[in-house]
């Protein structure tokens, strides 16, 4: 009887063992990726184009340099198969990028758990992997991991993020690698600059009320804080040691209501292209403040002094110092005072306002709390640099280090950054970060840039860092001129600097000296569809001479030359044929008054461009301007020479 | 036979008990047997890696224009010589000696006073000529030749495909 | 049957198994037990109540069986494991995602380890309540306690090997507990970690402890433990 019971136990347990053992191989066999691969092979047969079926089995990309293993291609079977462009995920062809996907791997850009082979664990955040797949809207942040500070044409969001961070002056409170804080107006003498106290009050309440595109964010101050800060600021009447306001010239007092005088001011205002940087009623540039209501904000005396020499008040301000005469400046002042007035403004200062006894201490406290000194300089004792968190490696901040407060978001680093930028006090109501008014695209762009700031151990040969010293490398006289006219606010050198105007790295080899000289006198927009932005700087002949010298000796390329041994005779004729017939250039370019509006008109090409550059450009436009839309046609050297010869015949009459 | 007889004898006395015992025994033994065999299978399955960290069998040498005629490129990771001869055509040889698998060396200026390029094996002294043909043993045959093809003007070598002397040349 | 009989008469069989078949006398039966490695744990004569399930609950044998399972699965797992940072964690992922039955073996190793701690502990309780530690078995009780400690140490050292957050902090805590040992605490923790913090050295140290040093001691002591059971007069 007892032996029988043991026998029963033996039988049952051995069968249980068998079942337990069978589970693991069965689970291995009925795994998700295997059915996806079978699905691929089934659907590959039905496709009209021939797609080779895959061998069932795990596949991976091993990048030895990065030490990554990505098994994504086990299911994403079509990434490098051009025939599957129209397929659905997971079999779709990868969009075209400049890197070799099969070498580089996937997670270096997309993140997620490359080692895993199950959907949830690969794509979504799990307990043991807190970097889920990066949503596509932030994907460009991965480009920024290696291309540090580079402005690539294929990363518009990343570039926009960087521009916004520069524009919003995030670096004034946060450490962000490669971004220096920019300077806004000093607050020294603000009590003497503004017309009355009410302006500061309303400005502090919400800068956007005064001006839609105010660059100062809303610090969400309480009523009490606003009053004490205003009284504190109004007590600063001196512009700094040795800096005094020049009195307005007599001509201003005499003529300030004279229509001709105001008209002169208006002409100068237009010639100087003030609205390339400044906006008026929301129209114009976005680099500097809006001028619509400046007459109701600042005293005329201050405006006059400021236009004459902006750097007198703030040495690092980027407004160029125009070479205008005193009379012209007075006229511009009169024009501003007469036209740019806020008609709703309450001009009457409440005379009976007496500041609280401790207004100075209280105002200083508010000033320091919100780190006003991060953007504005003020010569007062007791101002501290009360900065925010360091953002150097914010993209790889650990999730457990984040205080999520009561915010209702999924715990991922990009959700944290996006929520914080959108609404800075969402995680903590006592946070100090001000409220910026940004649209969703801008929030995404800034998040993308911040995500690119990662603490990575990428091999050195992966990193492409733009040398930040390039802009400061312009030394001597030319450097001073570059600074005086703030050239790099718009132009760039080696693709570092502004992005509004052409790169100047090899300008000396590109353009004819004579043409440039004319251009400085009367700048115009080369392309008909682009608004005119280059200001007339009223730059002196001597300075132009120095600059052109610098262009022609330093900013040149040695590699530009036309090879020998090309057919010389009748080149123009053949070039005409190639231009008009074979390559159809007039689709974009205007020549002899006809053609498209996208490219630059070429009617003055002979005046403007140097032959060697024109030739090299035709051979490979992207080499000289990576984001140009001009196609690389693959024309032969002879053809390029012919077109060059043809284009060089076009010169503006009368300019010689 | 004997067992059956015993069972038959016993069954007359206590039929259901013996049947039950036999059934349980068989069930237990069979299950245990399968578990043992299956366990061995599962273990063997475990021992065979599904993914391995090895470099791909196919590799790109570079654009063909960048390779000069009468030159050789050695790919240390793939152990392959990629050769462009005087006529400008390409071929690829395995650098693995066919004797016992040592990596051979390309001597561009020859050895032993003979100025002709020669491939030598450091282990046991086998010699091969530029085309990978055997000159001197102990190896018994010439070096393996890999399949070459062009892809967007890029030279691609496939080390998993070994081809004959006629097939190995890629003319341009 | 004839075949088996033939086999049992060959020289090879005789050289391996000292007992001659067929077994017919009581002496033969005694010799079977006496000459067998696995069976001679018991004395030649065993009282029937001593091999009843409820007498020992087979707890010692269950512990030993789990140790065998752990050894086999452990050796297999070693084939896919590198004690290096960050390879260790990635190897865990490989076992989970790409190695056939890797997850099964890893889980088996883990569960067997938990069960072994439990069964060793229950074994000790059984011995305690049955009074089986009394002379002449007092020394075997000490050996048993050492075996329990080695079991716990094996569990602890194995904990670091996946090198995830859980293991990292568990070992940090463990090393700090070692720090409280009077006089030599700091030294002990430094030796254990091969440094002041957990790093590459710690991982290798724990790996060697887990796979070589502790199992070696374990095997020797288990053998001694079994031998002493027999010499101390069998099960009680």
XYZ file of N, CA and C in Angstrom, chain B:
516
model
N 9.363 -12.080 -21.510
C 8.490 -13.249 -21.557
C 8.174 -13.721 -20.146
N 9.273 -13.826 -19.366
C 9.082 -14.287 -17.993
C 8.198 -13.332 -17.211
N 8.491 -12.040 -17.385
C 7.721 -11.023 -16.665
C 6.243 -11.151 -16.949
N 5.954 -11.293 -18.251
C 4.555 -11.389 -18.656
C 3.859 -12.574 -17.956
N 4.609 -13.643 -17.895
C 4.027 -14.828 -17.266
C 3.702 -14.566 -15.810
N 4.655 -13.904 -15.155
C 4.445 -13.612 -13.728
C 3.212 -12.741 -13.559
N 3.141 -11.716 -14.428
C 1.995 -10.810 -14.355
C 0.678 -11.562 -14.573
N 0.745 -12.425 -15.573
C -0.475 -13.164 -15.861
C -0.892 -14.014 -14.653
N 0.125 -14.627 -14.051
C -0.169 -15.445 -12.878
C -0.769 -14.615 -11.765
N -0.130 -13.484 -11.538
C -0.593 -12.622 -10.448
C -1.961 -12.019 -10.735
N -2.199 -11.741 -12.008
C -3.412 -11.006 -12.358
C -4.660 -11.798 -11.961
N -4.498 -13.081 -11.956
C -5.675 -13.861 -11.573
C -6.070 -13.574 -10.130
N -5.069 -13.326 -9.311
C -5.380 -13.055 -7.905
C -5.888 -11.615 -7.703
N -5.143 -10.621 -8.312
C -5.489 -9.220 -8.016
C -5.317 -8.389 -9.290
N -6.320 -8.439 -10.122
C -6.184 -7.825 -11.446
C -5.995 -6.313 -11.403
N -6.894 -5.579 -10.764
C -6.789 -4.117 -10.876
C -5.512 -3.575 -10.242
N -5.024 -4.142 -9.170
C -3.872 -3.606 -8.469
C -2.628 -3.639 -9.350
N -2.426 -4.777 -10.011
C -1.239 -4.909 -10.847
C -1.295 -3.958 -12.026
N -2.438 -3.844 -12.668
C -2.594 -2.954 -13.807
C -2.269 -1.527 -13.429
N -2.766 -1.176 -12.311
C -2.572 0.176 -11.837
C -1.085 0.433 -11.574
N -0.474 -0.568 -10.943
C 0.943 -0.432 -10.630
C 1.768 -0.287 -11.913
N 1.424 -1.120 -12.872
C 2.168 -1.098 -14.123
C 1.992 0.259 -14.833
N 0.732 0.688 -14.815
C 0.437 1.952 -15.477
C 1.225 3.106 -14.850
N 1.188 3.146 -13.529
C 1.893 4.239 -12.837
C 3.388 4.165 -13.109
N 3.911 2.951 -13.067
C 5.334 2.779 -13.336
C 5.705 3.266 -14.726
N 4.917 2.805 -15.709
C 5.208 3.179 -17.088
C 5.121 4.686 -17.251
N 4.052 5.244 -16.686
C 3.878 6.696 -16.821
C 5.071 7.428 -16.218
N 5.429 7.044 -14.994
C 6.542 7.698 -14.323
C 7.835 7.537 -15.095
N 8.101 6.292 -15.549
C 9.354 6.057 -16.254
C 9.414 6.827 -17.570
N 8.301 6.771 -18.310
C 8.284 7.495 -19.586
C 8.537 8.973 -19.359
N 7.785 9.562 -18.410
C 7.924 10.999 -18.166
C 9.353 11.323 -17.750
N 9.903 10.486 -16.861
C 11.277 10.751 -16.417
C 12.242 10.658 -17.595
N 12.016 9.644 -18.426
C 12.879 9.500 -19.605
C 12.816 10.715 -20.494
N 11.591 11.177 -20.758
C 11.460 12.358 -21.623
C 12.113 13.565 -20.968
N 11.898 13.684 -19.646
C 12.494 14.830 -18.940
C 14.012 14.792 -19.082
N 14.594 13.608 -18.917
C 16.049 13.514 -18.999
C 16.535 13.833 -20.416
N 15.882 13.208 -21.396
C 16.279 13.469 -22.789
C 16.023 14.928 -23.163
N 14.822 15.392 -22.785
C 14.449 16.785 -23.085
C 15.391 17.756 -22.407
N 15.745 17.430 -21.161
C 16.672 18.298 -20.430
C 17.989 18.401 -21.168
N 18.411 17.291 -21.714
C 19.643 17.296 -22.498
C 19.472 18.176 -23.735
N 18.304 18.028 -24.377
C 18.021 18.836 -25.572
C 17.980 20.314 -25.242
N 17.264 20.629 -24.155
C 17.159 22.026 -23.730
C 18.548 22.587 -23.461
N 19.387 21.774 -22.815
C 20.737 22.235 -22.500
C 21.550 22.452 -23.777
N 21.416 21.533 -24.715
C 22.138 21.708 -25.981
C 21.677 22.965 -26.702
N 20.359 23.180 -26.676
C 19.776 24.374 -27.280
C 20.361 25.626 -26.636
N 20.497 25.539 -25.308
C 21.051 26.650 -24.537
C 22.504 26.918 -24.924
N 23.226 25.838 -25.170
C 24.659 25.985 -25.436
C 24.942 26.607 -26.798
N 23.990 26.517 -27.720
C 24.219 27.056 -29.056
C 23.806 28.534 -29.090
N 24.742 29.451 -29.252
C 24.368 30.874 -29.202
C 23.489 31.257 -30.385
N 22.464 32.052 -30.099
C 21.577 32.526 -31.173
C 22.135 33.758 -31.870
N 22.894 34.551 -31.135
C 23.527 35.735 -31.736
C 25.000 35.694 -31.361
N 25.829 36.106 -32.262
C 27.257 36.099 -31.957
C 27.849 37.452 -32.302
N 28.864 37.817 -31.568
C 29.510 39.096 -31.803
C 30.649 38.893 -32.798
N 30.267 38.857 -34.059
C 31.281 38.732 -35.090
C 31.021 39.781 -36.152
N 32.073 40.159 -36.838
C 31.910 41.168 -37.880
C 31.177 40.542 -39.066
N 30.408 41.359 -39.812
C 29.634 40.816 -40.916
C 30.529 40.176 -41.963
N 29.954 39.233 -42.689
C 30.721 38.531 -43.720
C 31.010 39.447 -44.910
N 30.150 40.451 -45.070
C 30.343 41.354 -46.209
C 30.930 42.657 -45.726
N 31.874 43.199 -46.452
C 32.394 44.504 -46.043
C 32.737 45.348 -47.265
N 32.682 46.677 -47.028
C 32.967 47.611 -48.111
C 34.426 48.016 -48.037
N 35.083 48.006 -49.182
C 36.485 48.417 -49.201
C 36.586 49.918 -49.416
N 35.690 50.465 -50.228
C 35.725 51.894 -50.504
C 35.401 52.123 -51.959
N 35.322 53.378 -52.379
C 35.063 53.672 -53.791
C 36.216 53.159 -54.660
N 35.901 52.607 -55.822
C 36.948 51.978 -56.617
C 37.969 52.993 -57.120
N 37.519 54.258 -57.264
C 38.462 55.256 -57.780
C 39.606 55.498 -56.795
N 39.329 55.244 -55.515
C 40.338 55.574 -54.510
C 41.427 54.508 -54.430
N 41.241 53.390 -55.156
C 42.254 52.326 -55.084
C 43.131 52.390 -56.331
N 44.415 52.566 -56.127
C 45.350 52.689 -57.242
C 45.591 51.326 -57.890
N 45.814 51.300 -59.212
C 46.224 50.039 -59.841
C 47.556 49.563 -59.259
N 47.750 48.261 -59.314
C 48.961 47.642 -58.781
C 49.154 47.959 -57.297
N 48.086 47.786 -56.527
C 48.204 48.027 -55.095
C 47.402 46.969 -54.360
N 47.682 46.843 -53.065
C 46.964 45.853 -52.267
C 46.524 46.491 -50.957
N 45.303 46.138 -50.556
C 44.793 46.621 -49.272
C 44.591 45.406 -48.379
N 45.167 45.439 -47.195
C 44.958 44.334 -46.257
C 43.896 44.717 -45.239
N 42.868 43.904 -45.110
C 41.816 44.155 -44.111
C 42.073 43.227 -42.932
N 42.658 43.747 -41.844
C 43.069 42.860 -40.753
C 41.884 42.144 -40.087
N 40.738 42.868 -39.951
C 39.618 42.240 -39.250
C 39.038 41.077 -40.044
N 38.953 41.272 -41.356
C 38.343 40.243 -42.183
C 39.386 39.258 -42.699
N 40.641 39.546 -42.436
C 41.748 38.720 -42.922
C 41.636 38.511 -44.425
N 41.722 39.602 -45.165
C 41.583 39.516 -46.623
C 42.530 40.505 -47.280
N 43.093 40.084 -48.418
C 43.858 40.997 -49.268
C 42.952 41.408 -50.408
N 42.769 42.729 -50.598
C 42.031 43.209 -51.760
C 43.074 43.792 -52.718
N 43.139 43.240 -53.915
C 44.222 43.581 -54.839
C 43.649 44.248 -56.073
N 44.337 45.288 -56.551
C 44.027 45.840 -57.868
C 45.272 45.644 -58.716
N 45.136 44.920 -59.803
C 46.330 44.598 -60.579
C 46.654 45.710 -61.586
N 47.698 45.468 -62.400
C 48.166 46.501 -63.327
C 47.085 46.873 -64.338
N 46.245 45.912 -64.697
C 45.193 46.190 -65.684
C 44.010 46.929 -65.065
N 43.997 47.107 -63.771
C 42.912 47.842 -63.119
C 41.785 46.953 -62.646
N 41.891 45.623 -62.798
C 40.812 44.776 -62.280
C 41.136 44.343 -60.849
N 40.070 43.955 -60.170
C 40.189 43.661 -58.743
C 40.058 42.172 -58.473
N 40.671 41.724 -57.393
C 40.332 40.424 -56.823
C 40.653 40.438 -55.339
N 40.052 39.504 -54.616
C 40.240 39.466 -53.169
C 40.655 38.069 -52.753
N 41.703 37.999 -51.920
C 42.208 36.719 -51.443
C 42.012 36.627 -49.941
N 41.780 35.404 -49.484
C 41.767 35.176 -48.049
C 43.216 35.188 -47.565
N 43.457 35.801 -46.413
C 44.821 35.825 -45.880
C 45.074 34.634 -44.973
N 44.071 33.738 -44.884
C 44.223 32.587 -43.995
C 44.917 31.459 -44.751
N 46.047 30.993 -44.228
C 46.811 29.936 -44.875
C 45.987 28.645 -44.910
N 46.044 27.948 -46.049
C 45.216 26.745 -46.193
C 45.822 25.540 -45.486
N 46.980 25.739 -44.894
C 47.603 24.625 -44.177
C 46.968 24.467 -42.800
N 47.293 25.363 -41.868
C 46.701 25.249 -40.531
C 46.126 26.574 -40.026
N 45.775 27.468 -40.943
C 44.973 28.635 -40.561
C 45.718 29.809 -39.970
N 47.045 29.901 -40.124
C 47.739 31.106 -39.684
C 47.434 32.243 -40.666
N 47.666 33.484 -40.219
C 47.433 34.617 -41.099
C 48.713 34.895 -41.889
N 48.564 34.948 -43.215
C 49.749 35.128 -44.054
C 50.091 36.599 -44.200
N 51.284 36.858 -44.749
C 51.757 38.231 -44.897
C 52.040 38.509 -46.364
N 51.690 39.705 -46.804
C 51.941 40.132 -48.173
C 53.298 40.831 -48.201
N 54.251 40.255 -48.914
C 55.578 40.880 -49.018
C 55.657 41.552 -50.375
N 55.433 42.872 -50.400
C 55.333 43.595 -51.667
C 56.655 43.560 -52.416
N 57.788 43.588 -51.672
C 59.083 43.612 -52.363
C 59.762 42.251 -52.339
N 58.973 41.215 -52.189
C 59.517 39.867 -52.273
C 60.329 39.461 -51.070
N 60.783 38.208 -51.037
C 61.653 37.762 -49.953
C 62.833 36.995 -50.543
N 63.905 36.972 -49.794
C 65.085 36.205 -50.189
C 65.715 36.683 -51.473
N 65.692 37.986 -51.710
C 66.351 38.536 -52.877
C 65.527 38.466 -54.140
N 64.409 37.752 -54.121
C 63.524 37.691 -55.274
C 62.580 38.889 -55.221
N 62.636 39.805 -56.189
C 61.880 41.044 -56.069
C 60.377 40.880 -56.326
N 59.907 39.732 -56.746
C 58.476 39.579 -57.038
C 57.668 39.516 -55.747
N 56.483 40.178 -55.775
C 55.616 40.165 -54.593
C 55.202 38.734 -54.282
N 55.207 38.409 -53.008
C 54.926 37.029 -52.615
C 54.191 37.036 -51.284
N 53.321 36.032 -51.101
C 52.592 35.913 -49.835
C 53.220 34.772 -49.051
N 53.592 35.056 -47.809
C 54.270 34.021 -47.032
C 53.518 33.760 -45.742
N 53.605 32.535 -45.261
C 52.957 32.191 -43.993
C 54.037 32.076 -42.920
N 53.903 32.770 -41.805
C 54.964 32.783 -40.800
C 55.061 31.474 -40.015
N 53.996 30.667 -40.024
C 54.000 29.495 -39.144
C 54.864 28.360 -39.699
N 54.550 27.913 -40.923
C 55.283 26.767 -41.440
C 55.911 27.023 -42.806
N 55.945 28.314 -43.188
C 56.714 28.681 -44.364
C 56.066 28.424 -45.711
N 54.757 28.270 -45.786
C 54.108 28.135 -47.089
C 54.262 29.433 -47.866
N 54.382 29.328 -49.191
C 54.504 30.523 -50.027
C 53.449 30.478 -51.116
N 52.895 31.657 -51.400
C 51.890 31.769 -52.454
C 52.262 32.957 -53.321
N 51.879 32.914 -54.608
C 52.160 34.071 -55.452
C 51.028 35.092 -55.337
N 51.147 36.180 -56.107
C 50.196 37.283 -56.003
C 48.755 36.855 -56.235
N 48.575 35.847 -57.067
C 47.216 35.374 -57.365
C 46.734 34.359 -56.325
N 47.562 34.111 -55.327
C 47.165 33.176 -54.294
C 47.463 31.734 -54.634
N 48.208 31.498 -55.747
C 48.512 30.114 -56.120
C 49.693 29.605 -55.312
N 49.636 28.323 -55.006
C 50.650 27.720 -54.152
C 51.999 27.662 -54.865
N 53.041 28.108 -54.152
C 54.397 27.973 -54.692
C 55.130 26.888 -53.931
N 54.968 26.896 -52.631
C 55.740 25.981 -51.798
C 54.903 25.572 -50.588
N 54.940 24.314 -50.205
C 54.168 23.764 -49.095
C 54.665 24.243 -47.765
N 54.223 23.694 -46.676
C 53.406 22.488 -46.548
C 51.925 22.631 -46.948
N 51.437 23.814 -47.259
C 50.032 23.907 -47.685
C 49.833 23.067 -48.943
N 48.618 22.550 -49.090
C 48.349 21.655 -50.212
C 47.665 22.350 -51.376
N 47.096 23.559 -51.126
C 46.397 24.255 -52.216
C 46.553 25.777 -52.012
N 46.162 26.518 -53.039
C 46.304 27.971 -52.984
C 45.315 28.612 -52.024
N 45.468 29.927 -51.835
C 44.588 30.657 -50.915
C 43.175 30.746 -51.482
N 42.186 30.865 -50.586
C 40.795 31.015 -51.019
C 40.602 32.370 -51.681
N 39.663 32.398 -52.650
C 39.350 33.654 -53.324
C 37.922 34.049 -52.995
N 37.726 35.326 -52.687
C 36.389 35.788 -52.294
C 35.674 36.429 -53.470
N 34.346 36.403 -53.381
C 33.504 37.050 -54.402
C 33.549 38.566 -54.210
N 33.694 39.293 -55.297
C 33.699 40.761 -55.287
C 32.513 41.257 -56.081
N 31.958 42.398 -55.677
C 30.953 43.005 -56.551
C 30.959 44.517 -56.332
N 30.288 45.209 -57.233
C 30.225 46.672 -57.149
C 28.843 47.087 -56.679
N 28.813 48.060 -55.772
C 27.527 48.561 -55.293
C 27.685 50.073 -55.176
N 26.987 50.829 -56.008
C 27.126 52.300 -56.043
C 28.592 52.705 -56.114
N 29.324 52.105 -57.015
C 30.728 52.446 -57.197
C 31.603 52.038 -56.011
N 31.005 51.326 -55.047
C 31.764 50.855 -53.895
C 32.129 49.395 -54.113
N 33.367 49.066 -53.749
C 33.808 47.683 -53.877
C 33.372 46.911 -52.632
N 32.617 45.814 -52.852
C 32.113 45.043 -51.726
C 32.687 43.632 -51.795
N 33.232 43.159 -50.675
C 33.796 41.814 -50.619
C 32.885 40.945 -49.758
N 32.591 39.748 -50.261
C 31.780 38.821 -49.494
C 32.649 37.636 -49.104
N 33.027 37.559 -47.834
C 33.973 36.520 -47.417
C 33.300 35.168 -47.231
N 31.961 35.141 -47.340
C 31.297 33.847 -47.182
C 31.206 33.100 -48.510
N 31.527 33.791 -49.595
C 31.411 33.164 -50.904
C 32.795 32.929 -51.490
N 33.191 31.691 -51.584
C 34.511 31.371 -52.129
C 34.336 30.956 -53.583
N 35.108 31.580 -54.465
C 34.894 31.389 -55.894
C 36.138 30.799 -56.554
N 35.968 30.418 -57.806
C 37.072 29.814 -58.558
C 37.978 30.914 -59.124
N 39.102 30.505 -59.690
C 40.079 31.450 -60.232
C 39.464 32.348 -61.298
N 38.588 31.753 -62.151
C 38.020 32.533 -63.259
C 37.055 33.574 -62.726
N 36.292 33.193 -61.695
C 35.225 34.073 -61.198
C 35.756 35.198 -60.332
N 36.980 35.031 -59.822
C 37.408 35.975 -58.785
C 37.738 37.361 -59.331
N 38.076 37.454 -60.609
C 38.499 38.742 -61.161
C 37.286 39.623 -61.417
N 37.344 40.858 -60.939
C 36.287 41.830 -61.217
C 36.880 42.901 -62.113
N 36.428 42.918 -63.383
C 36.975 43.898 -64.327
C 36.220 45.204 -64.198
N 36.920 46.299 -64.496
C 36.232 47.586 -64.397
C 36.182 48.246 -65.750
